[in-house]
GROMACS .gro file of C-alpha atoms in nm:
model
  191
    1UNK     CA    1  -1.857   1.781   0.848
    2UNK     CA    2  -1.696   1.698   0.527
    3UNK     CA    3  -1.584   1.329   0.447
    4UNK     CA    4  -1.209   1.436   0.491
    5UNK     CA    5  -1.324   1.536   0.875
    6UNK     CA    6  -1.385   1.151   0.923
    7UNK     CA    7  -1.021   1.011   0.981
    8UNK     CA    8  -1.040   0.708   1.159
    9UNK     CA    9  -0.686   0.586   1.143
   10UNK     CA   10  -0.388   0.828   1.075
   11UNK     CA   11  -0.045   0.752   0.953
   12UNK     CA   12   0.226   1.021   0.847
   13UNK     CA   13   0.130   1.038   0.494
   14UNK     CA   14  -0.218   0.877   0.468
   15UNK     CA   15  -0.527   0.831   0.648
   16UNK     CA   16  -0.807   0.587   0.642
   17UNK     CA   17  -1.160   0.666   0.675
   18UNK     CA   18  -1.517   0.539   0.622
   19UNK     CA   19  -1.632   0.533   0.252
   20UNK     CA   20  -1.912   0.784   0.161
   21UNK     CA   21  -2.159   0.790  -0.128
   22UNK     CA   22  -1.918   1.056  -0.292
   23UNK     CA   23  -1.648   0.788  -0.336
   24UNK     CA   24  -1.852   0.559  -0.527
   25UNK     CA   25  -1.772   0.705  -0.880
   26UNK     CA   26  -1.396   0.691  -0.771
   27UNK     CA   27  -1.428   0.328  -0.676
   28UNK     CA   28  -1.614   0.247  -1.011
   29UNK     CA   29  -1.338   0.454  -1.201
   30UNK     CA   30  -1.061   0.251  -1.020
   31UNK     CA   31  -1.230  -0.112  -1.066
   32UNK     CA   32  -1.304  -0.031  -1.450
   33UNK     CA   33  -0.937   0.044  -1.535
   34UNK     CA   34  -0.773  -0.260  -1.678
   35UNK     CA   35  -0.441  -0.136  -1.511
   36UNK     CA   36  -0.610  -0.202  -1.169
   37UNK     CA   37  -0.840  -0.491  -1.286
   38UNK     CA   38  -0.516  -0.673  -1.381
   39UNK     CA   39  -0.452  -0.760  -1.007
   40UNK     CA   40  -0.815  -0.785  -0.858
   41UNK     CA   41  -1.069  -1.051  -0.906
   42UNK     CA   42  -1.295  -0.829  -1.088
   43UNK     CA   43  -1.419  -0.965  -1.449
   44UNK     CA   44  -1.733  -0.770  -1.519
   45UNK     CA   45  -1.806  -0.394  -1.583
   46UNK     CA   46  -1.902  -0.221  -1.273
   47UNK     CA   47  -2.165   0.065  -1.268
   48UNK     CA   48  -2.225   0.297  -0.967
   49UNK     CA   49  -2.562   0.118  -0.878
   50UNK     CA   50  -2.358  -0.215  -0.828
   51UNK     CA   51  -2.077  -0.041  -0.642
   52UNK     CA   52  -2.340   0.108  -0.407
   53UNK     CA   53  -2.479  -0.241  -0.341
   54UNK     CA   54  -2.138  -0.360  -0.274
   55UNK     CA   55  -2.073  -0.097  -0.025
   56UNK     CA   56  -2.388  -0.136   0.155
   57UNK     CA   57  -2.283  -0.514   0.212
   58UNK     CA   58  -1.947  -0.398   0.359
   59UNK     CA   59  -2.133  -0.235   0.630
   60UNK     CA   60  -2.216  -0.531   0.865
   61UNK     CA   61  -2.018  -0.705   1.169
   62UNK     CA   62  -1.811  -0.924   0.905
   63UNK     CA   63  -1.655  -0.670   0.712
   64UNK     CA   64  -1.450  -0.356   0.776
   65UNK     CA   65  -1.398  -0.132   0.480
   66UNK     CA   66  -1.186   0.197   0.471
   67UNK     CA   67  -1.082   0.457   0.215
   68UNK     CA   68  -0.716   0.507   0.207
   69UNK     CA   69  -0.662   0.900   0.163
   70UNK     CA   70  -0.348   1.118   0.104
   71UNK     CA   71  -0.305   1.319   0.403
   72UNK     CA   72  -0.155   1.604   0.192
   73UNK     CA   73  -0.420   1.650  -0.070
   74UNK     CA   74  -0.708   1.440   0.138
   75UNK     CA   75  -0.757   1.292  -0.196
   76UNK     CA   76  -0.901   0.921  -0.186
   77UNK     CA   77  -0.605   0.694  -0.330
   78UNK     CA   78  -0.728   0.344  -0.265
   79UNK     CA   79  -0.908   0.120  -0.021
   80UNK     CA   80  -0.832  -0.153   0.232
   81UNK     CA   81  -1.068  -0.387   0.417
   82UNK     CA   82  -1.102  -0.707   0.623
   83UNK     CA   83  -1.378  -0.976   0.583
   84UNK     CA   84  -1.394  -1.100   0.930
   85UNK     CA   85  -1.444  -1.446   1.077
   86UNK     CA   86  -1.505  -1.382   1.424
   87UNK     CA   87  -1.537  -1.727   1.554
   88UNK     CA   88  -1.176  -1.806   1.462
   89UNK     CA   89  -1.057  -1.463   1.519
   90UNK     CA   90  -0.962  -1.440   1.146
   91UNK     CA   91  -0.962  -1.197   0.854
   92UNK     CA   92  -0.910  -1.208   0.474
   93UNK     CA   93  -0.731  -0.890   0.402
   94UNK     CA   94  -0.797  -0.690   0.067
   95UNK     CA   95  -0.600  -0.356  -0.055
   96UNK     CA   96  -0.599  -0.168  -0.360
   97UNK     CA   97  -0.420   0.168  -0.454
   98UNK     CA   98  -0.633   0.288  -0.731
   99UNK     CA   99  -0.457   0.602  -0.840
  100UNK     CA  100  -0.188   0.479  -1.061
  101UNK     CA  101   0.029   0.808  -1.027
  102UNK     CA  102   0.013   0.750  -0.648
  103UNK     CA  103   0.149   0.411  -0.672
  104UNK     CA  104   0.535   0.291  -0.581
  105UNK     CA  105   0.532   0.585  -0.311
  106UNK     CA  106   0.499   0.373   0.001
  107UNK     CA  107   0.140   0.447   0.084
  108UNK     CA  108   0.013   0.078   0.045
  109UNK     CA  109   0.282  -0.020   0.297
  110UNK     CA  110   0.201   0.256   0.540
  111UNK     CA  111  -0.187   0.169   0.495
  112UNK     CA  112  -0.095  -0.186   0.544
  113UNK     CA  113   0.101  -0.122   0.886
  114UNK     CA  114  -0.185   0.087   1.032
  115UNK     CA  115  -0.437  -0.144   0.912
  116UNK     CA  116  -0.237  -0.452   1.061
  117UNK     CA  117  -0.200  -0.297   1.391
  118UNK     CA  118  -0.571  -0.213   1.384
  119UNK     CA  119  -0.658  -0.555   1.314
  120UNK     CA  120  -0.445  -0.705   1.599
  121UNK     CA  121  -0.461  -0.454   1.854
  122UNK     CA  122  -0.843  -0.302   1.816
  123UNK     CA  123  -1.017  -0.603   1.662
  124UNK     CA  124  -0.808  -0.869   1.853
  125UNK     CA  125  -0.758  -1.087   1.541
  126UNK     CA  126  -0.543  -1.414   1.586
  127UNK     CA  127  -0.437  -1.415   1.207
  128UNK     CA  128  -0.465  -1.208   0.905
  129UNK     CA  129  -0.463  -1.386   0.561
  130UNK     CA  130  -0.476  -1.277   0.194
  131UNK     CA  131  -0.452  -1.424  -0.167
  132UNK     CA  132  -0.232  -1.245  -0.434
  133UNK     CA  133  -0.173  -1.365  -0.802
  134UNK     CA  134   0.199  -1.506  -0.844
  135UNK     CA  135   0.265  -1.274  -1.130
  136UNK     CA  136   0.197  -0.967  -0.864
  137UNK     CA  137   0.596  -0.989  -0.734
  138UNK     CA  138   0.571  -0.631  -0.602
  139UNK     CA  139   0.305  -0.696  -0.362
  140UNK     CA  140   0.445  -1.039  -0.291
  141UNK     CA  141   0.768  -0.898  -0.163
  142UNK     CA  142   0.581  -0.593   0.025
  143UNK     CA  143   0.374  -0.875   0.223
  144UNK     CA  144   0.674  -1.097   0.302
  145UNK     CA  145   0.843  -0.765   0.426
  146UNK     CA  146   0.560  -0.723   0.684
  147UNK     CA  147   0.607  -1.085   0.809
  148UNK     CA  148   0.353  -1.250   0.574
  149UNK     CA  149   0.435  -1.631   0.501
  150UNK     CA  150   0.312  -1.823   0.212
  151UNK     CA  151   0.085  -2.068   0.326
  152UNK     CA  152  -0.032  -2.214  -0.003
  153UNK     CA  153   0.035  -2.223  -0.365
  154UNK     CA  154  -0.234  -2.314  -0.585
  155UNK     CA  155  -0.104  -2.397  -0.946
  156UNK     CA  156  -0.330  -2.245  -1.237
  157UNK     CA  157  -0.590  -2.164  -0.988
  158UNK     CA  158  -0.736  -1.844  -1.142
  159UNK     CA  159  -0.828  -1.754  -1.504
  160UNK     CA  160  -0.667  -1.404  -1.564
  161UNK     CA  161  -0.596  -1.244  -1.904
  162UNK     CA  162  -0.639  -1.540  -2.127
  163UNK     CA  163  -0.455  -1.797  -1.955
  164UNK     CA  164  -0.462  -1.981  -1.576
  165UNK     CA  165  -0.239  -1.831  -1.303
  166UNK     CA  166  -0.113  -1.921  -0.977
  167UNK     CA  167  -0.260  -1.772  -0.667
  168UNK     CA  168  -0.064  -1.736  -0.354
  169UNK     CA  169  -0.226  -1.749  -0.003
  170UNK     CA  170  -0.037  -1.573   0.265
  171UNK     CA  171  -0.118  -1.545   0.644
  172UNK     CA  172   0.030  -1.337   0.934
  173UNK     CA  173   0.030  -1.363   1.330
  174UNK     CA  174   0.055  -1.079   1.545
  175UNK     CA  175   0.402  -1.228   1.680
  176UNK     CA  176   0.557  -1.212   1.314
  177UNK     CA  177   0.447  -0.874   1.247
  178UNK     CA  178   0.613  -0.749   1.570
  179UNK     CA  179   0.924  -0.938   1.473
  180UNK     CA  180   0.935  -0.769   1.158
  181UNK     CA  181   0.881  -0.421   1.314
  182UNK     CA  182   1.157  -0.484   1.572
  183UNK     CA  183   1.375  -0.517   1.249
  184UNK     CA  184   1.266  -0.255   1.001
  185UNK     CA  185   1.092   0.015   1.200
  186UNK     CA  186   1.233   0.288   1.434
  187UNK     CA  187   1.164   0.213   1.784
  188UNK     CA  188   0.888   0.395   1.967
  189UNK     CA  189   0.997   0.604   2.261
  190UNK     CA  190   0.793   0.560   2.568
  191UNK     CA  191   0.580   0.873   2.654
   0.00000   0.00000   0.00000
């Protein structure tokens, strides 16, 4: 069985699958690329050994981690994950589209829509949260279009590229996602 046969969640243009050892060199390349690193909390160089330990730590009851793959090419294009707090039924969301030439094609939105539905409908989450730098306006717009609300604005909270930048904390409840889907997505016909 190839890693591309391990589809866990499927959309129209992308699918999500568990990570495999073969993915480590791709993740390392993405996280060492300054164009990607600009939007992450990564500060130090990453090696394959370091990345392998990080991935091993994702395989526990408090984290869910998937590789985002483009359906047409089966090529890995990013990652998406939850850091789970089971007591409070809450998760911290992380997403990265690591392939620069794939960005701005709607794959991030599609991945989020699938993953948010999975979080609420399968994992029974009450709330999904995320952090985003204030200069990442494209991401903030995407999150707001999916129903996320700003819950905190931390001024000069993170040191990034030689200066302190603001960090935005956002949250989403299932009912807010449903409101957005009713307004923006085509209605599903009953089977």
